Coordinates of C-alpha atoms in Angstrom, one line a residue:
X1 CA -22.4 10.7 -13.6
X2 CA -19.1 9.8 -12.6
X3 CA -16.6 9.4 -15.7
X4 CA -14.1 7.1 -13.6
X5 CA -16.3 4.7 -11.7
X6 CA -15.2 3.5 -8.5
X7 CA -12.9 0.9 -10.1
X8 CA -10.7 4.0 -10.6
X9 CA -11.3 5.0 -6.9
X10 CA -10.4 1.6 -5.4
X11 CA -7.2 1.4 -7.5
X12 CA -6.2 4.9 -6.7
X13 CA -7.3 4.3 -3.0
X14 CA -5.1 1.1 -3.4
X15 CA -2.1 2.4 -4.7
X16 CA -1.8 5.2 -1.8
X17 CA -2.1 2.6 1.0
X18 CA 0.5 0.8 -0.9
X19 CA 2.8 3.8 -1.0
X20 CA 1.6 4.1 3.2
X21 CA 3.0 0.3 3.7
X22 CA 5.9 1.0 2.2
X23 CA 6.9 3.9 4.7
X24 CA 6.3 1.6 7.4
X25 CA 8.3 -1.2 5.8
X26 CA 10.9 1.0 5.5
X27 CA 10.8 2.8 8.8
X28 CA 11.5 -1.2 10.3
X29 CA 14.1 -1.4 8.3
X30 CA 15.9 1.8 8.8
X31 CA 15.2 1.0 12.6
X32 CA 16.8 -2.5 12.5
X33 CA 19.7 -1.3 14.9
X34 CA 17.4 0.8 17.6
X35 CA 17.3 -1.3 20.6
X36 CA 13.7 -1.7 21.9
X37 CA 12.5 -0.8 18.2
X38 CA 8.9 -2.8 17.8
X39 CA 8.4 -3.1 14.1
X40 CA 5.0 -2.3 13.1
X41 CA 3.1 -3.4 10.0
X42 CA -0.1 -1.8 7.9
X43 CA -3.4 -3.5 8.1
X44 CA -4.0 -3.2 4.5
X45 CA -7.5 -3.9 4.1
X46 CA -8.6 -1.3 7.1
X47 CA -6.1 0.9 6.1
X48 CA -8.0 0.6 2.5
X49 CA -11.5 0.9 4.3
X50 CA -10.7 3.8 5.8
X51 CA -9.2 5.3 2.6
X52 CA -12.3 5.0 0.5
X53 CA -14.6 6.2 3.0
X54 CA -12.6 9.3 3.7
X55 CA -9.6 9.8 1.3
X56 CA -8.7 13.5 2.5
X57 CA -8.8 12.4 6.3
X58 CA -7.8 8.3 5.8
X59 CA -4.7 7.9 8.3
X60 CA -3.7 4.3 7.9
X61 CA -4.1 1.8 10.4
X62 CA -0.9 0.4 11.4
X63 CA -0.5 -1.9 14.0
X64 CA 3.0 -2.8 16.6
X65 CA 4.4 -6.2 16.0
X66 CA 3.9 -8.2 19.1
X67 CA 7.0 -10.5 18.0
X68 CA 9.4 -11.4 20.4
X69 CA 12.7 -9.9 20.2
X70 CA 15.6 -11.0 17.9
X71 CA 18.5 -9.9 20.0
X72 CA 19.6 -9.1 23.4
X73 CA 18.9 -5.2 22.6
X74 CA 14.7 -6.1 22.7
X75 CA 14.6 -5.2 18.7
X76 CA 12.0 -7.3 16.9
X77 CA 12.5 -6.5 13.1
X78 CA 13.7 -9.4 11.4
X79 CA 15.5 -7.8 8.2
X80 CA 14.4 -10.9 5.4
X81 CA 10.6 -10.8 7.0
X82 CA 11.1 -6.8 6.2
X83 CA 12.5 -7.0 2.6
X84 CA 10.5 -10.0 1.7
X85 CA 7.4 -7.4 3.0
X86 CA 8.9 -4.8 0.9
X87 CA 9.1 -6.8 -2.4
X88 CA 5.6 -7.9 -2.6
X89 CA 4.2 -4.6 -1.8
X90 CA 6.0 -3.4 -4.5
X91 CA 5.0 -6.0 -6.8
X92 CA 1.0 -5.4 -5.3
X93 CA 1.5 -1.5 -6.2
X94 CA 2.8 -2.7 -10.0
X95 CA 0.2 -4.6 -10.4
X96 CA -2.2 -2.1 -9.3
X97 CA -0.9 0.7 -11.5
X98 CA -0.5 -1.2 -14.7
X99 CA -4.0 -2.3 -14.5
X100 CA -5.1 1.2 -13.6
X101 CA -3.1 2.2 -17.1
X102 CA -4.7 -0.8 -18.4
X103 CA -8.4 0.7 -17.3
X104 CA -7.2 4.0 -18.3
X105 CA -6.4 2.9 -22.2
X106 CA -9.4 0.8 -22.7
X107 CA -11.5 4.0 -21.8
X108 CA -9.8 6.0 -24.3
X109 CA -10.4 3.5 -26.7
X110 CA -13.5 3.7 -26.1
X111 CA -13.7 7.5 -26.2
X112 CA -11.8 7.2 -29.8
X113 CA -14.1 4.1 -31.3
X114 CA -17.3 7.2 -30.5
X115 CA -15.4 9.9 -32.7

Protein backbone atom coordinates (compact mmCIF):
# COMPACT_ATOMS: atom_id res chain seq x y z
CA UNK A 1 0.00 0.00 0.00
CA UNK A 2 1.23 3.22 -0.98
CA UNK A 3 1.34 5.86 2.11
CA UNK A 4 1.18 8.99 -0.35
CA UNK A 5 -1.28 8.16 -2.99
CA UNK A 6 -0.94 9.49 -6.30
CA UNK A 7 -2.32 12.90 -5.29
CA UNK A 8 1.18 13.25 -3.87
CA UNK A 9 2.73 11.92 -7.16
CA UNK A 10 0.77 14.34 -9.47
CA UNK A 11 1.61 17.29 -7.27
CA UNK A 12 5.20 16.33 -7.08
CA UNK A 13 5.19 15.43 -10.83
CA UNK A 14 3.55 18.95 -11.16
CA UNK A 15 5.84 21.01 -9.35
CA UNK A 16 9.00 19.58 -11.34
CA UNK A 17 7.44 20.39 -14.75
CA UNK A 18 6.81 23.72 -13.23
CA UNK A 19 10.35 24.19 -12.25
CA UNK A 20 11.12 22.67 -16.28
CA UNK A 21 8.85 25.82 -17.66
CA UNK A 22 10.52 28.07 -15.77
CA UNK A 23 14.02 27.26 -17.32
CA UNK A 24 12.51 27.71 -20.58
CA UNK A 25 10.84 30.91 -19.72
CA UNK A 26 13.81 32.09 -18.60
CA UNK A 27 16.14 30.91 -21.31
CA UNK A 28 13.64 33.38 -23.74
CA UNK A 29 14.29 35.85 -21.76
CA UNK A 30 17.90 35.79 -21.26
CA UNK A 31 17.89 35.28 -25.14
CA UNK A 32 15.76 38.42 -25.85
CA UNK A 33 18.92 40.08 -27.64
CA UNK A 34 20.14 36.90 -29.83
CA UNK A 35 19.18 37.62 -33.30
CA UNK A 36 17.36 34.64 -34.90
CA UNK A 37 16.53 33.38 -31.18
CA UNK A 38 13.01 31.38 -31.59
CA UNK A 39 11.51 31.32 -28.18
CA UNK A 40 10.16 28.13 -27.20
CA UNK A 41 7.53 27.24 -24.69
CA UNK A 42 6.66 23.87 -22.44
CA UNK A 43 3.64 21.83 -23.36
CA UNK A 44 2.63 21.51 -19.84
CA UNK A 45 0.18 18.86 -19.88
CA UNK A 46 2.60 16.37 -22.11
CA UNK A 47 5.33 17.50 -20.43
CA UNK A 48 3.26 16.26 -17.20
CA UNK A 49 2.17 12.92 -19.05
CA UNK A 50 5.33 12.07 -19.64
CA UNK A 51 6.49 12.86 -16.14
CA UNK A 52 4.08 10.51 -14.36
CA UNK A 53 4.63 7.70 -16.64
CA UNK A 54 8.43 7.83 -16.35
CA UNK A 55 9.67 10.37 -13.73
CA UNK A 56 13.47 9.13 -13.80
CA UNK A 57 13.49 9.36 -17.70
CA UNK A 58 10.53 12.32 -18.26
CA UNK A 59 12.46 14.99 -20.56
CA UNK A 60 9.83 17.67 -21.08
CA UNK A 61 8.24 18.46 -24.19
CA UNK A 62 8.96 21.78 -25.27
CA UNK A 63 7.95 23.07 -28.38
CA UNK A 64 9.67 26.42 -30.82
CA UNK A 65 7.42 29.29 -31.09
CA UNK A 66 6.39 29.66 -34.62
CA UNK A 67 5.76 33.56 -33.92
CA UNK A 68 6.83 35.97 -36.34
CA UNK A 69 9.69 37.99 -35.53
CA UNK A 70 9.67 41.24 -33.43
CA UNK A 71 12.53 43.05 -34.95
CA UNK A 72 14.65 43.32 -37.93
CA UNK A 73 17.25 40.79 -36.14
CA UNK A 74 14.52 37.67 -36.83
CA UNK A 75 14.11 37.36 -32.72
CA UNK A 76 10.61 36.31 -31.76
CA UNK A 77 10.53 36.62 -27.76
CA UNK A 78 8.29 39.28 -26.90
CA UNK A 79 9.69 40.25 -23.22
CA UNK A 80 5.82 41.12 -21.49
CA UNK A 81 4.40 37.63 -23.21
CA UNK A 82 7.76 36.17 -21.32
CA UNK A 83 7.34 37.73 -17.85
CA UNK A 84 3.61 37.55 -17.88
CA UNK A 85 4.54 33.50 -18.71
CA UNK A 86 6.88 33.63 -15.88
CA UNK A 87 4.43 35.10 -13.24
CA UNK A 88 1.73 32.68 -13.57
CA UNK A 89 3.97 29.75 -13.57
CA UNK A 90 5.13 30.86 -10.50
CA UNK A 91 1.89 31.46 -9.10
CA UNK A 92 0.70 27.62 -10.62
CA UNK A 93 3.99 26.20 -8.68
CA UNK A 94 2.72 28.19 -5.30
CA UNK A 95 -0.36 26.94 -5.57
CA UNK A 96 0.82 23.57 -6.15
CA UNK A 97 3.19 23.40 -3.20
CA UNK A 98 0.95 24.94 -0.57
CA UNK A 99 -1.68 22.49 -1.28
CA UNK A 100 0.99 19.71 -1.31
CA UNK A 101 1.86 21.15 2.43
CA UNK A 102 -1.75 21.44 2.80
CA UNK A 103 -2.14 17.44 1.88
CA UNK A 104 0.95 16.88 3.81
CA UNK A 105 -0.60 18.36 7.30
CA UNK A 106 -3.96 16.92 6.97
CA UNK A 107 -2.15 13.37 6.83
CA UNK A 108 -0.35 14.09 9.92
CA UNK A 109 -3.27 15.01 11.47
CA UNK A 110 -4.57 12.19 10.82
CA UNK A 111 -1.50 10.09 11.90
CA UNK A 112 -1.81 12.11 15.39
CA UNK A 113 -5.87 11.80 15.84
CA UNK A 114 -4.75 7.53 15.64
CA UNK A 115 -2.18 7.90 18.62
Amino acid sequence: MEIFGATFNLMERAMDVRMDNQRVIASNIANLNTPGYAARKLNFEASLERALQDPAAADPVIETSAAPPQGLDGNNVVLEDELSALGRNKLLYTVTAQLYAAKLRQLASALDDQQ
